[in-house]
Coordinates of C-alpha atoms in Angstrom, one line a residue:
Chain A
X1 CA 130.4 87.2 100.3
X2 CA 130.7 85.7 97.1
X3 CA 133.5 83.5 96.7
X4 CA 134.7 83.1 92.7
X5 CA 134.5 79.6 91.6
X6 CA 138.1 79.7 90.5
X7 CA 139.4 80.1 94.0
X8 CA 140.4 76.7 95.9
X9 CA 137.5 76.0 98.1
X10 CA 137.2 72.4 99.7
X11 CA 134.4 70.3 98.5
X12 CA 133.5 69.8 102.2
X13 CA 132.9 73.3 102.6
X14 CA 131.1 73.7 99.3
X15 CA 129.0 70.9 100.3
X16 CA 128.4 72.6 103.9
X17 CA 127.4 75.6 102.1
X18 CA 124.7 74.1 100.0
X19 CA 123.4 72.5 102.9
X20 CA 123.1 75.7 104.8
X21 CA 121.9 77.6 101.7
X22 CA 119.3 75.0 100.6
X23 CA 118.2 74.3 104.1
X24 CA 114.9 72.6 102.7
X25 CA 116.7 69.8 101.4
X26 CA 116.0 67.3 103.9
X27 CA 112.5 67.8 104.2
X28 CA 112.2 66.7 100.6
X29 CA 114.5 63.6 101.6
X30 CA 112.2 62.9 104.5
X31 CA 109.1 63.2 102.2
X32 CA 110.8 60.8 100.0
X33 CA 111.9 58.3 102.6
X34 CA 108.1 58.5 104.0
X35 CA 106.8 57.6 100.2
X36 CA 109.3 54.6 100.1
X37 CA 107.8 53.7 103.5
X38 CA 104.2 53.9 102.1
X39 CA 105.0 52.1 98.9
X40 CA 106.7 49.2 100.8
X41 CA 104.3 48.7 103.5
X42 CA 101.1 50.2 102.0
X43 CA 99.8 46.8 100.6
X44 CA 98.8 44.8 103.8
X45 CA 99.9 46.5 106.9
X46 CA 98.6 50.3 106.0
X47 CA 95.0 50.8 107.0
X48 CA 92.8 50.4 103.9
X49 CA 90.4 52.7 105.6
X50 CA 90.5 54.5 108.6
X51 CA 90.2 53.1 111.8
X52 CA 86.8 54.3 112.4
X53 CA 85.5 52.7 109.0
X54 CA 86.7 49.5 109.2
X55 CA 83.6 47.5 109.0
X56 CA 79.9 47.7 108.2
X57 CA 79.4 48.8 111.7
X58 CA 80.9 51.9 111.1
X59 CA 77.5 53.3 111.2
X60 CA 77.3 52.7 114.7
X61 CA 78.5 55.9 116.3
X62 CA 79.4 54.6 119.7
X63 CA 81.4 51.7 118.0
X64 CA 83.3 54.5 116.0
X65 CA 84.0 56.4 119.3
X66 CA 85.2 53.5 120.9
X67 CA 87.5 52.7 118.1
X68 CA 88.8 56.2 118.1
X69 CA 89.6 55.9 121.7
X70 CA 91.6 52.8 121.1
X71 CA 93.2 54.0 117.9
X72 CA 96.7 52.5 118.0
X73 CA 99.5 54.4 117.9
X74 CA 100.4 52.5 114.6
X75 CA 97.4 54.3 112.8
X76 CA 98.4 57.6 114.1
X77 CA 102.2 56.8 112.8
X78 CA 100.7 56.0 109.5
X79 CA 98.8 59.4 109.3
X80 CA 102.0 61.1 110.2
X81 CA 103.9 59.3 107.5
X82 CA 101.3 60.3 105.0
X83 CA 101.6 63.9 106.2
X84 CA 105.4 63.7 105.8
X85 CA 105.3 62.2 102.4
X86 CA 102.3 64.4 101.1
X87 CA 102.6 67.7 102.8
X88 CA 105.9 68.4 103.6
X89 CA 107.3 69.2 100.2
X90 CA 104.7 72.3 100.5
X91 CA 106.9 73.7 103.2
X92 CA 110.1 74.4 101.4
X93 CA 109.6 78.6 101.7
X94 CA 108.6 78.2 105.3
X95 CA 111.4 75.8 106.3
X96 CA 114.0 78.3 104.7
X97 CA 112.4 81.1 106.6
X98 CA 112.6 79.4 110.1
X99 CA 116.2 78.2 108.8
X100 CA 117.4 81.7 108.3
X101 CA 115.7 83.2 111.1
X102 CA 117.6 81.3 113.8
X103 CA 121.6 80.8 114.7
X104 CA 123.0 78.0 112.7
X105 CA 123.5 76.1 115.9
X106 CA 119.7 75.8 116.6
X107 CA 118.7 75.6 112.8
X108 CA 118.0 71.9 112.5
X109 CA 116.5 72.0 115.9
X110 CA 114.1 74.9 115.0
X111 CA 112.9 73.2 111.4
X112 CA 112.4 70.1 113.7
X113 CA 110.1 72.1 116.0
X114 CA 108.5 73.9 113.2
X115 CA 107.8 70.5 111.5
X116 CA 106.7 69.0 114.9
X117 CA 104.0 71.9 115.0
X118 CA 102.9 71.3 111.4
X119 CA 102.5 67.4 111.8
X120 CA 100.7 67.9 115.1
X121 CA 97.9 70.3 113.7
X122 CA 97.4 68.1 110.6
X123 CA 97.3 64.7 112.8
X124 CA 94.7 66.4 114.9
X125 CA 93.0 67.5 111.6
X126 CA 92.8 64.3 110.0
X127 CA 91.4 62.6 113.2
X128 CA 88.7 65.4 113.2
X129 CA 88.1 64.7 109.5
X130 CA 87.7 60.8 110.1
X131 CA 85.2 61.4 112.7
X132 CA 83.2 63.8 110.5
X133 CA 83.2 61.2 107.8
X134 CA 81.7 58.7 110.2
X135 CA 79.1 61.2 111.1
X136 CA 78.4 62.0 107.7
X137 CA 77.8 58.4 106.6
X138 CA 75.5 58.3 109.6
X139 CA 73.4 61.7 109.3
X140 CA 73.1 61.3 105.5
X141 CA 72.2 57.6 106.0
X142 CA 74.9 56.8 103.3
X143 CA 74.6 53.0 103.0
X144 CA 77.7 51.2 103.8
X145 CA 77.0 49.1 100.6
X146 CA 77.5 52.2 98.6
X147 CA 80.2 51.7 95.9
X148 CA 83.3 53.4 97.1
X149 CA 83.9 54.9 93.9
X150 CA 81.0 56.9 94.5
X151 CA 81.9 58.1 97.8
X152 CA 85.2 59.1 96.1
X153 CA 83.5 60.8 93.6
X154 CA 81.6 62.9 96.1
X155 CA 84.8 63.7 97.9
X156 CA 86.5 65.0 94.4
X157 CA 83.2 67.0 93.4
X158 CA 83.6 68.6 97.1
X159 CA 87.3 69.5 96.4
X160 CA 86.6 71.0 92.9
X161 CA 83.7 73.0 94.2
X162 CA 86.0 74.4 97.1
X163 CA 88.6 75.0 94.8
X164 CA 86.6 77.3 92.5
X165 CA 85.3 79.5 95.6
X166 CA 86.8 83.1 95.2
X167 CA 88.2 82.9 98.8
X168 CA 90.5 80.2 97.6
X169 CA 93.1 82.5 96.4
X170 CA 93.3 84.6 99.4
X171 CA 93.8 81.3 101.3
X172 CA 96.4 80.1 99.2
X173 CA 98.3 83.5 99.6
X174 CA 98.3 83.0 103.4
X175 CA 100.7 80.0 102.9
X176 CA 103.4 82.6 102.5
X177 CA 102.8 84.2 105.7
X178 CA 105.8 84.7 108.0
X179 CA 106.5 85.7 111.4
X180 CA 109.4 87.1 113.4
X181 CA 111.5 84.3 115.1
X182 CA 114.0 84.8 117.9
X183 CA 117.3 83.8 116.9
X184 CA 118.2 81.4 119.7
X185 CA 117.1 80.2 123.1
X186 CA 113.9 78.4 123.8
X187 CA 112.0 81.2 122.3
X188 CA 113.3 80.5 118.9
X189 CA 112.0 76.7 119.3
X190 CA 108.6 77.9 121.0
X191 CA 108.0 80.2 118.2
X192 CA 109.1 77.7 115.5
X193 CA 106.5 75.2 116.9
X194 CA 103.8 77.9 116.9
X195 CA 104.6 78.8 113.6
X196 CA 104.3 75.1 112.6
X197 CA 100.9 75.0 114.3
X198 CA 99.6 78.2 112.4
X199 CA 101.0 77.2 109.1
X200 CA 99.2 73.7 109.5
X201 CA 96.0 75.7 110.0
X202 CA 96.6 77.6 107.0
X203 CA 97.5 74.5 105.1
X204 CA 94.4 72.8 106.4
X205 CA 92.4 75.6 105.1
X206 CA 93.5 74.9 101.8
X207 CA 94.0 71.5 101.5
X208 CA 91.2 70.0 103.6
X209 CA 89.1 69.1 100.6
X210 CA 91.4 67.2 98.8
X211 CA 92.5 65.3 102.1
X212 CA 88.7 64.7 102.8
X213 CA 88.7 63.2 99.2
X214 CA 91.6 61.1 100.3
X215 CA 89.9 60.0 103.2
X216 CA 86.6 59.1 101.4
X217 CA 88.8 57.2 98.8
X218 CA 89.8 55.0 101.7
X219 CA 93.6 56.3 101.5
X220 CA 94.2 54.5 97.9
X221 CA 97.8 54.9 97.0
X222 CA 96.8 56.1 93.6
X223 CA 94.5 58.7 95.0
X224 CA 97.3 59.9 97.3
X225 CA 99.9 60.3 94.5
X226 CA 97.2 62.1 92.4
X227 CA 96.4 64.4 95.4
X228 CA 100.1 65.0 96.2
X229 CA 100.9 65.9 92.5
X230 CA 97.9 68.1 92.3
X231 CA 98.9 70.2 95.5
X232 CA 102.6 70.3 94.3
X233 CA 101.6 71.6 90.9
X234 CA 99.0 74.3 92.7
X235 CA 101.8 75.3 95.0
X236 CA 104.7 75.7 92.9
X237 CA 103.9 75.6 89.1
X238 CA 100.4 77.2 88.4
X239 CA 99.7 80.8 89.0
X240 CA 97.3 81.3 92.0
X241 CA 94.6 82.2 89.2
X242 CA 94.8 79.3 87.5
X243 CA 91.7 76.8 87.6
X244 CA 93.4 73.7 86.3
X245 CA 93.7 71.8 89.6
X246 CA 90.2 72.2 90.2
X247 CA 89.4 70.7 86.7
X248 CA 91.5 67.9 87.7
X249 CA 89.5 67.2 90.8
X250 CA 86.3 67.5 88.8
X251 CA 87.5 65.3 86.1
X252 CA 88.6 62.7 88.8
X253 CA 85.2 62.8 90.3
X254 CA 83.8 61.9 86.8
X255 CA 86.3 59.1 86.7
X256 CA 84.9 57.5 89.7
X257 CA 81.4 58.1 88.5
X258 CA 82.4 56.4 85.6
X259 CA 83.9 53.4 87.5
X260 CA 80.9 53.1 89.5
X261 CA 78.3 52.9 86.6
X262 CA 80.4 50.5 84.6
Chain B
X1 CA 104.1 98.9 81.2
X2 CA 101.6 101.1 82.8
X3 CA 103.8 104.1 82.3
X4 CA 103.8 103.7 78.6
X5 CA 100.1 103.2 78.3
X6 CA 99.6 106.4 80.8
X7 CA 101.9 108.3 78.3
X8 CA 99.8 106.9 75.2
X9 CA 96.4 107.9 76.7
X10 CA 97.5 111.0 78.1
X11 CA 99.5 112.1 75.0
X12 CA 96.4 111.1 72.4
X13 CA 94.3 113.8 74.9
X14 CA 97.1 116.5 74.4
X15 CA 97.1 116.1 70.9
X16 CA 93.4 116.1 70.4
X17 CA 93.5 119.3 72.4
X18 CA 95.9 120.7 70.0
X19 CA 99.3 119.9 71.9
X20 CA 102.5 119.1 70.4
X21 CA 102.5 115.5 68.7
X22 CA 105.9 114.5 70.4
X23 CA 104.8 115.1 73.9
X24 CA 106.5 112.6 76.2
X25 CA 106.0 111.8 79.9
X26 CA 108.8 113.9 81.8
X27 CA 110.9 112.3 84.3
X28 CA 111.6 114.1 87.7
X29 CA 115.5 113.9 88.2
X30 CA 115.7 114.7 92.1
X31 CA 119.1 113.0 92.4
X32 CA 120.7 115.7 90.0
X33 CA 123.5 117.2 92.1
X34 CA 124.1 120.0 89.7
X35 CA 120.7 121.4 90.0
X36 CA 119.8 123.4 93.5
X37 CA 116.2 122.8 92.9
X38 CA 116.1 119.2 91.8
X39 CA 114.8 117.9 95.3
X40 CA 111.9 120.5 95.3
X41 CA 108.8 119.6 93.8
X42 CA 108.9 120.8 90.0
X43 CA 107.2 124.4 90.1
X44 CA 104.3 123.5 87.8
X45 CA 103.3 121.0 90.4
X46 CA 103.3 123.4 93.4
X47 CA 102.6 126.9 91.8
X48 CA 99.7 128.1 92.2
X49 CA 98.9 126.0 95.2
X50 CA 95.3 125.8 94.7
X51 CA 92.6 124.4 92.8
X52 CA 93.1 126.0 89.8
X53 CA 96.4 124.3 89.2
X54 CA 95.6 120.9 87.8
X55 CA 98.8 119.4 88.9
X56 CA 98.6 120.6 92.4
X57 CA 97.3 118.4 95.1
X58 CA 96.6 119.1 98.7
X59 CA 98.2 117.2 101.7
X60 CA 101.6 117.2 100.2
X61 CA 104.9 118.1 102.0
X62 CA 106.2 121.3 100.8
X63 CA 109.7 120.6 102.4
X64 CA 112.5 120.0 100.0
X65 CA 113.4 116.1 100.0
X66 CA 116.5 115.5 101.8
X67 CA 119.5 114.5 100.0
X68 CA 120.4 111.4 101.4
X69 CA 116.7 110.3 100.4
X70 CA 117.6 110.3 96.8
X71 CA 121.1 109.0 96.6
X72 CA 121.7 106.5 93.8
X73 CA 123.7 103.8 95.7
X74 CA 121.6 101.3 94.2
X75 CA 122.9 101.5 91.1
X76 CA 126.0 100.0 92.4
X77 CA 124.3 96.6 93.1
X78 CA 125.0 93.9 90.5
X79 CA 122.6 91.2 91.2
X80 CA 119.0 91.7 90.3
X81 CA 117.7 89.2 92.6
X82 CA 118.5 89.0 96.4
X83 CA 116.8 89.5 99.8
X84 CA 120.0 90.3 102.0
X85 CA 119.3 86.7 104.0
X86 CA 119.9 83.9 101.6
X87 CA 121.7 86.2 98.9
X88 CA 122.9 89.7 98.9
X89 CA 120.2 92.4 98.5
X90 CA 119.5 92.9 95.0
X91 CA 118.7 95.7 92.9
X92 CA 115.1 94.7 92.3
X93 CA 114.8 92.7 95.6
X94 CA 113.9 89.0 96.1
X95 CA 111.7 86.9 93.8
X96 CA 108.1 87.5 94.8
X97 CA 104.6 87.5 93.4
X98 CA 103.0 91.0 92.2
X99 CA 102.1 92.5 95.0
X100 CA 102.7 96.0 96.8
X101 CA 103.2 94.3 99.9
X102 CA 105.4 91.2 101.4
X103 CA 108.6 90.4 100.9
X104 CA 112.0 92.5 101.2
X105 CA 112.1 95.7 99.6
X106 CA 114.8 96.1 96.6
X107 CA 117.6 98.5 96.7
X108 CA 116.1 100.6 94.2
X109 CA 112.4 100.3 95.8
X110 CA 113.7 101.4 99.3
X111 CA 115.9 104.3 98.1
X112 CA 114.9 106.5 96.4
X113 CA 111.3 104.8 95.4
X114 CA 109.8 104.4 98.8
X115 CA 111.4 107.6 100.4
X116 CA 110.2 110.0 97.6
X117 CA 106.7 108.6 98.1
X118 CA 106.6 109.1 101.9
X119 CA 108.5 112.4 101.9
X120 CA 106.0 114.1 99.5
X121 CA 103.1 112.5 101.6
X122 CA 99.5 113.2 101.1
X123 CA 98.1 110.9 98.2
X124 CA 101.8 109.8 97.2
X125 CA 102.2 108.7 100.9
X126 CA 99.9 105.4 100.3
X127 CA 100.2 102.9 97.4
X128 CA 96.5 102.9 97.2
X129 CA 96.1 106.6 96.2
X130 CA 99.6 107.5 95.1
X131 CA 98.6 107.3 91.5
X132 CA 96.1 109.9 92.0
X133 CA 99.0 112.7 92.5
X134 CA 100.0 113.7 89.1
X135 CA 103.9 113.7 90.4
X136 CA 103.6 110.1 90.6
X137 CA 103.8 109.6 87.0
X138 CA 107.0 111.7 86.9
X139 CA 108.5 109.9 89.9
X140 CA 107.8 106.5 88.3
X141 CA 109.3 107.7 84.9
X142 CA 112.5 108.5 86.7
X143 CA 112.3 105.0 88.4
X144 CA 112.1 103.6 85.0
X145 CA 115.1 105.8 84.0
X146 CA 117.2 104.6 86.8
X147 CA 116.5 101.0 85.8
X148 CA 118.0 101.7 82.3
X149 CA 120.8 103.4 84.0
X150 CA 121.6 100.3 85.9
X151 CA 121.6 98.1 83.1
X152 CA 123.9 100.6 81.1
X153 CA 126.5 99.9 83.9
X154 CA 126.7 96.4 82.7
X155 CA 129.5 94.7 84.7
X156 CA 127.2 91.8 85.3
X157 CA 124.0 93.7 85.8
X158 CA 121.4 92.0 84.0
X159 CA 117.6 91.3 84.1
X160 CA 116.5 87.8 85.3
X161 CA 114.2 85.4 83.8
X162 CA 110.9 86.7 84.3
X163 CA 108.2 84.1 85.6
X164 CA 105.8 84.6 82.4
X165 CA 102.9 86.4 84.3
X166 CA 101.0 88.8 82.1
X167 CA 99.1 92.0 83.0
X168 CA 96.2 93.7 81.3
X169 CA 96.0 97.3 80.6
X170 CA 93.7 99.7 78.2
X171 CA 95.5 101.3 75.4
X172 CA 94.6 104.9 74.1
X173 CA 91.6 103.4 72.3
X174 CA 90.1 101.7 75.4
X175 CA 91.0 98.5 74.1
X176 CA 92.3 95.7 76.6
X177 CA 96.2 94.6 75.8
X178 CA 98.2 92.3 77.5
X179 CA 101.8 92.5 78.4
X180 CA 104.6 90.3 80.0
X181 CA 107.7 91.7 81.8
X182 CA 109.9 90.3 78.7
X183 CA 108.2 92.7 76.5
X184 CA 109.6 95.8 78.4
X185 CA 113.1 95.1 78.5
X186 CA 113.9 97.2 75.6
X187 CA 112.4 100.5 76.0
X188 CA 112.8 101.1 72.0
X189 CA 110.4 98.3 71.5
X190 CA 107.5 99.3 74.0
X191 CA 104.7 100.5 71.8
X192 CA 106.2 103.5 69.7
X193 CA 109.5 103.2 71.8
X194 CA 111.1 105.5 73.7
X195 CA 114.6 106.4 75.1
X196 CA 115.3 108.7 78.0
X197 CA 117.6 111.9 77.8
X198 CA 121.3 111.3 78.1
X199 CA 120.4 107.6 78.7
X200 CA 121.3 105.4 75.5
X201 CA 119.5 102.1 75.6
X202 CA 122.1 99.5 76.0
X203 CA 121.3 96.0 74.6
X204 CA 119.6 94.1 77.6
X205 CA 121.2 90.7 78.5
X206 CA 119.0 88.5 79.8
X207 CA 120.4 85.3 81.9
X208 CA 118.6 82.8 83.8
X209 CA 119.0 83.2 87.7
X210 CA 120.9 79.8 87.5
X211 CA 123.5 81.1 85.1
X212 CA 124.0 84.2 87.5
X213 CA 124.2 82.1 90.7
X214 CA 126.6 79.6 89.2
X215 CA 129.3 82.3 88.6
X216 CA 130.4 82.1 92.3
X217 CA 129.5 80.4 95.6
X218 CA 127.5 82.9 97.7
X219 CA 128.7 82.3 101.2
X220 CA 125.7 82.0 103.5
X221 CA 124.3 84.7 105.7
X222 CA 123.7 84.0 109.5
X223 CA 122.1 86.1 111.8
X224 CA 124.5 87.3 114.3
X225 CA 122.4 89.7 116.5
X226 CA 118.4 89.9 116.7
X227 CA 115.6 91.2 118.9
X228 CA 113.4 89.0 120.9
X229 CA 110.5 91.4 120.9
X230 CA 108.8 93.7 118.7
X231 CA 109.5 97.5 118.8
X232 CA 106.7 99.9 118.5
X233 CA 107.9 103.3 116.9
X234 CA 106.8 106.6 118.4
X235 CA 107.3 110.1 117.7
X236 CA 110.4 110.1 119.9
X237 CA 113.9 108.7 119.0
X238 CA 114.3 105.4 120.0
X239 CA 117.5 103.0 120.6
X240 CA 117.7 99.3 120.5
X241 CA 120.8 97.5 121.3
X242 CA 121.7 94.3 119.6
X243 CA 123.7 91.9 121.5
X244 CA 125.8 90.1 119.2
X245 CA 125.7 86.5 120.2
X246 CA 128.6 84.0 120.2
X247 CA 128.9 82.8 116.5
X248 CA 128.2 79.2 115.2
X249 CA 131.4 79.4 113.2
X250 CA 134.4 81.9 113.8
X251 CA 133.9 83.2 110.3
X252 CA 130.5 84.8 110.9
X253 CA 131.7 87.4 113.5
X254 CA 133.1 90.7 113.7
X255 CA 136.0 89.5 115.6
X256 CA 137.2 87.3 112.8
X257 CA 138.2 89.7 110.0
X258 CA 137.8 88.2 106.6
X259 CA 139.8 85.2 107.5
X260 CA 137.5 82.3 106.4
X261 CA 138.6 81.5 103.1
X262 CA 141.8 84.1 103.0
X263 CA 140.1 86.6 100.6
X264 CA 140.3 90.1 101.5
X265 CA 137.0 91.2 100.2
X266 CA 134.7 93.0 102.5
X267 CA 132.3 91.2 104.7
X268 CA 128.7 92.0 103.8
X269 CA 126.5 92.9 106.6
X270 CA 122.9 93.8 106.6
X271 CA 120.6 95.2 109.1
X272 CA 117.1 93.9 108.6
X273 CA 113.6 95.1 109.9
X274 CA 111.3 92.2 109.6
X275 CA 107.5 91.9 109.7
X276 CA 106.7 95.7 109.9
X277 CA 103.2 95.9 110.3
X278 CA 101.2 99.6 110.9
X279 CA 98.5 101.9 109.9
X280 CA 98.3 105.1 107.9
X281 CA 101.2 106.9 106.6
X282 CA 104.0 106.7 109.0
X283 CA 107.0 109.2 108.8
X284 CA 110.3 108.1 107.3
X285 CA 112.8 106.9 110.1
X286 CA 116.2 107.4 109.8
X287 CA 118.6 104.7 110.9
X288 CA 121.8 105.6 112.7
X289 CA 124.3 102.7 114.2
X290 CA 126.4 103.4 117.3
X291 CA 125.7 107.3 117.4
X292 CA 127.1 108.5 120.4
X293 CA 125.4 112.0 120.2
X294 CA 123.6 114.1 117.7
X295 CA 126.8 115.4 116.6
X296 CA 128.2 114.3 113.2
X297 CA 125.3 112.1 112.5
X298 CA 126.1 111.8 109.1
X299 CA 129.2 109.5 109.9
X300 CA 126.9 106.9 111.7
X301 CA 123.8 106.9 109.2
X302 CA 122.8 103.5 108.0
X303 CA 119.8 104.4 106.0
X304 CA 116.3 105.3 106.2
X305 CA 113.1 103.5 106.5
X306 CA 110.1 104.8 104.4
X307 CA 107.0 102.6 105.3
X308 CA 105.5 103.1 101.9
X309 CA 102.2 100.8 101.9
X310 CA 102.6 99.5 105.5
X311 CA 99.1 99.5 106.2
X312 CA 98.1 97.4 103.0
X313 CA 101.0 95.0 103.7
X314 CA 99.5 94.4 107.4
X315 CA 96.0 93.3 106.0
X316 CA 96.0 89.9 104.5
X317 CA 94.4 89.9 100.9
X318 CA 94.3 87.6 97.9
X319 CA 97.7 89.1 97.1
X320 CA 99.8 88.6 100.0
X321 CA 99.6 87.1 103.4
X322 CA 99.7 90.3 105.4
X323 CA 103.0 89.5 107.1
X324 CA 103.9 93.2 106.8
X325 CA 107.0 94.8 105.1
X326 CA 110.5 93.8 105.2
X327 CA 113.6 96.1 104.6
X328 CA 117.2 95.5 104.5
X329 CA 119.9 98.2 104.8
X330 CA 123.4 97.3 103.6
X331 CA 125.7 98.5 106.4
X332 CA 129.0 96.7 105.4
X333 CA 130.9 100.0 104.7
X334 CA 129.5 101.7 107.8
X335 CA 130.6 98.6 110.2
X336 CA 133.9 98.5 108.3
X337 CA 134.5 102.4 109.4
X338 CA 132.9 102.0 112.9
X339 CA 135.2 98.9 113.4
X340 CA 138.2 101.3 113.2
X341 CA 136.9 103.8 115.7
X342 CA 138.3 103.4 119.4
X343 CA 134.8 103.1 120.8
X344 CA 133.7 100.2 118.7
X345 CA 132.1 97.5 121.1
X346 CA 132.5 94.0 119.3
X347 CA 129.7 92.7 121.6
X348 CA 126.9 95.1 121.0
X349 CA 125.3 97.4 118.4
X350 CA 123.3 100.2 119.1
X351 CA 120.6 100.8 116.3
X352 CA 119.3 104.5 116.6
X353 CA 115.6 105.0 114.9
X354 CA 114.9 109.0 114.4
X355 CA 111.6 110.0 113.1
X356 CA 111.9 112.8 110.5
X357 CA 108.6 114.1 111.5
X358 CA 106.2 113.2 114.2
X359 CA 104.0 110.3 114.2
X360 CA 100.4 111.2 113.4
X361 CA 97.8 110.0 115.7
X362 CA 96.2 107.7 113.0
X363 CA 99.4 106.3 111.9
X364 CA 101.6 103.4 113.8
X365 CA 104.4 101.3 113.0
X366 CA 105.5 98.1 114.8
X367 CA 108.8 96.3 114.0
X368 CA 108.4 92.7 114.7
X369 CA 112.1 92.0 114.6
X370 CA 115.3 94.0 113.9
X371 CA 118.2 91.5 113.1
X372 CA 121.9 91.7 111.7
X373 CA 122.9 89.1 109.1
X374 CA 126.5 88.7 108.1
X375 CA 128.6 86.8 105.6

């Protein structure tokens, strides 16, 4: 029912209705809080490089794997924080789908399970990407003394190439995928978690390249902000046929090359 | 847009062949209650029924389209945008990307558009081949006309702010031309301009979605019943029982009648069919609610589902995610009537699905979820 504004409606009721109708608002809030945390703790405490790339001994695979097995909860927490900050704002449509598929009494829980599934997938994917970076450095004999900006440029060049592939549009469209979610009981939570995992996989297929560029740029805050801005514009502003973001990644690669040269 | 350029291209050929200079694309008014033959395929398209008739195509159904497939209750809808979950179902449905598939079918698209397509069948039954049937163009000319009829009813009916997407066409001289939705809001300004017989062109008032939304607060919908598993449709009748769950708020149950904020406006109730996937061209399924037997079916009729494009919607592509189709039936009035009957059960709702014709062997339909939303 539509309630005309000239009727007496309590402000409490209005805010509740807005909270329900804009069920994704706290996802944006979580992202904002995560960004605040990253800004305030990203100076010294945040790992400048993934745990596997902490020193010149990174070319030693066994040492890298050893580091992986002893990777602290702290590093994983930072990964999760980065995912919340950078990726959650992309999930507005999916969160609304979960929110309105279930009964109101389990709505927030279902959204939480969805986001947990999504975050789980991304943490696993980010860990695998980090291992791949270590192997790449070893197999292609990338010198540990190679200027970081060259590595960053390579990462963004890969991101640009992947962006311009014809298959990108179909993968981007897959982000809109919905699934039927039971309205309550444990099944709704299980389906919500599964939906989060599958959405994370779809998201990984489109975003792995800029994420790789970020890892190869040793998680620079500036790069993080740039990538977040780029993927948000790609998701909500530019038409799926637009090539602008690809040009942004290519231009960023050029900038890093220029830094390396001069 | 495509209708205008089709008319222009065909018109040029007709004139070149010595035809009338004022030839215009006709529309098929199948909803004309004063014409007993309105729901039959126009004679020129069916007689003779062989290859000598350029307007004839094999595979079509020869049966008259049932009257309830071409009713125009969509014209009573006021908001253009809406998906029947986060907001009332709109005349044009929810905001989507340009695609045959995905998202909820709006009121006009569901009926009469989808139902006429599937009722005729043959090439018309599949969006990938529909335009090959000459009747397609008269059908869509009527849909275009109904859009103008809807606008003319005013009372808050208005077009939304379009996204700015553009589309390319070829004009009668083969040149590529580009058009945006805002270019076709006034039919008198499309190419050489046109109006429909007995349908004046009112000045279209275009407002942003935000301005429309700010006129009133939409009480949020909540799901009050839903299936937990998929429903595969067959050639037989199917009954799906929806158990009404204890509501989160008492305002959102059938037991609490319009007591939420003291107003007496009717509660809106939608029956949703979500993530519908399938193959081929399934028949139309008529939906009834709480029908005790086959007598007096009309009084339990909720609507019909024409799965036009279900196969295309089920396959992921560059245009959509392959999540299938989504249909919403407004059963607010029906629920209001059923609630006054002695056999009304406030804890359960039986949804009856009856195929209008047998399901072909190469066709299938699976409904991901049947749900009931109320506000």
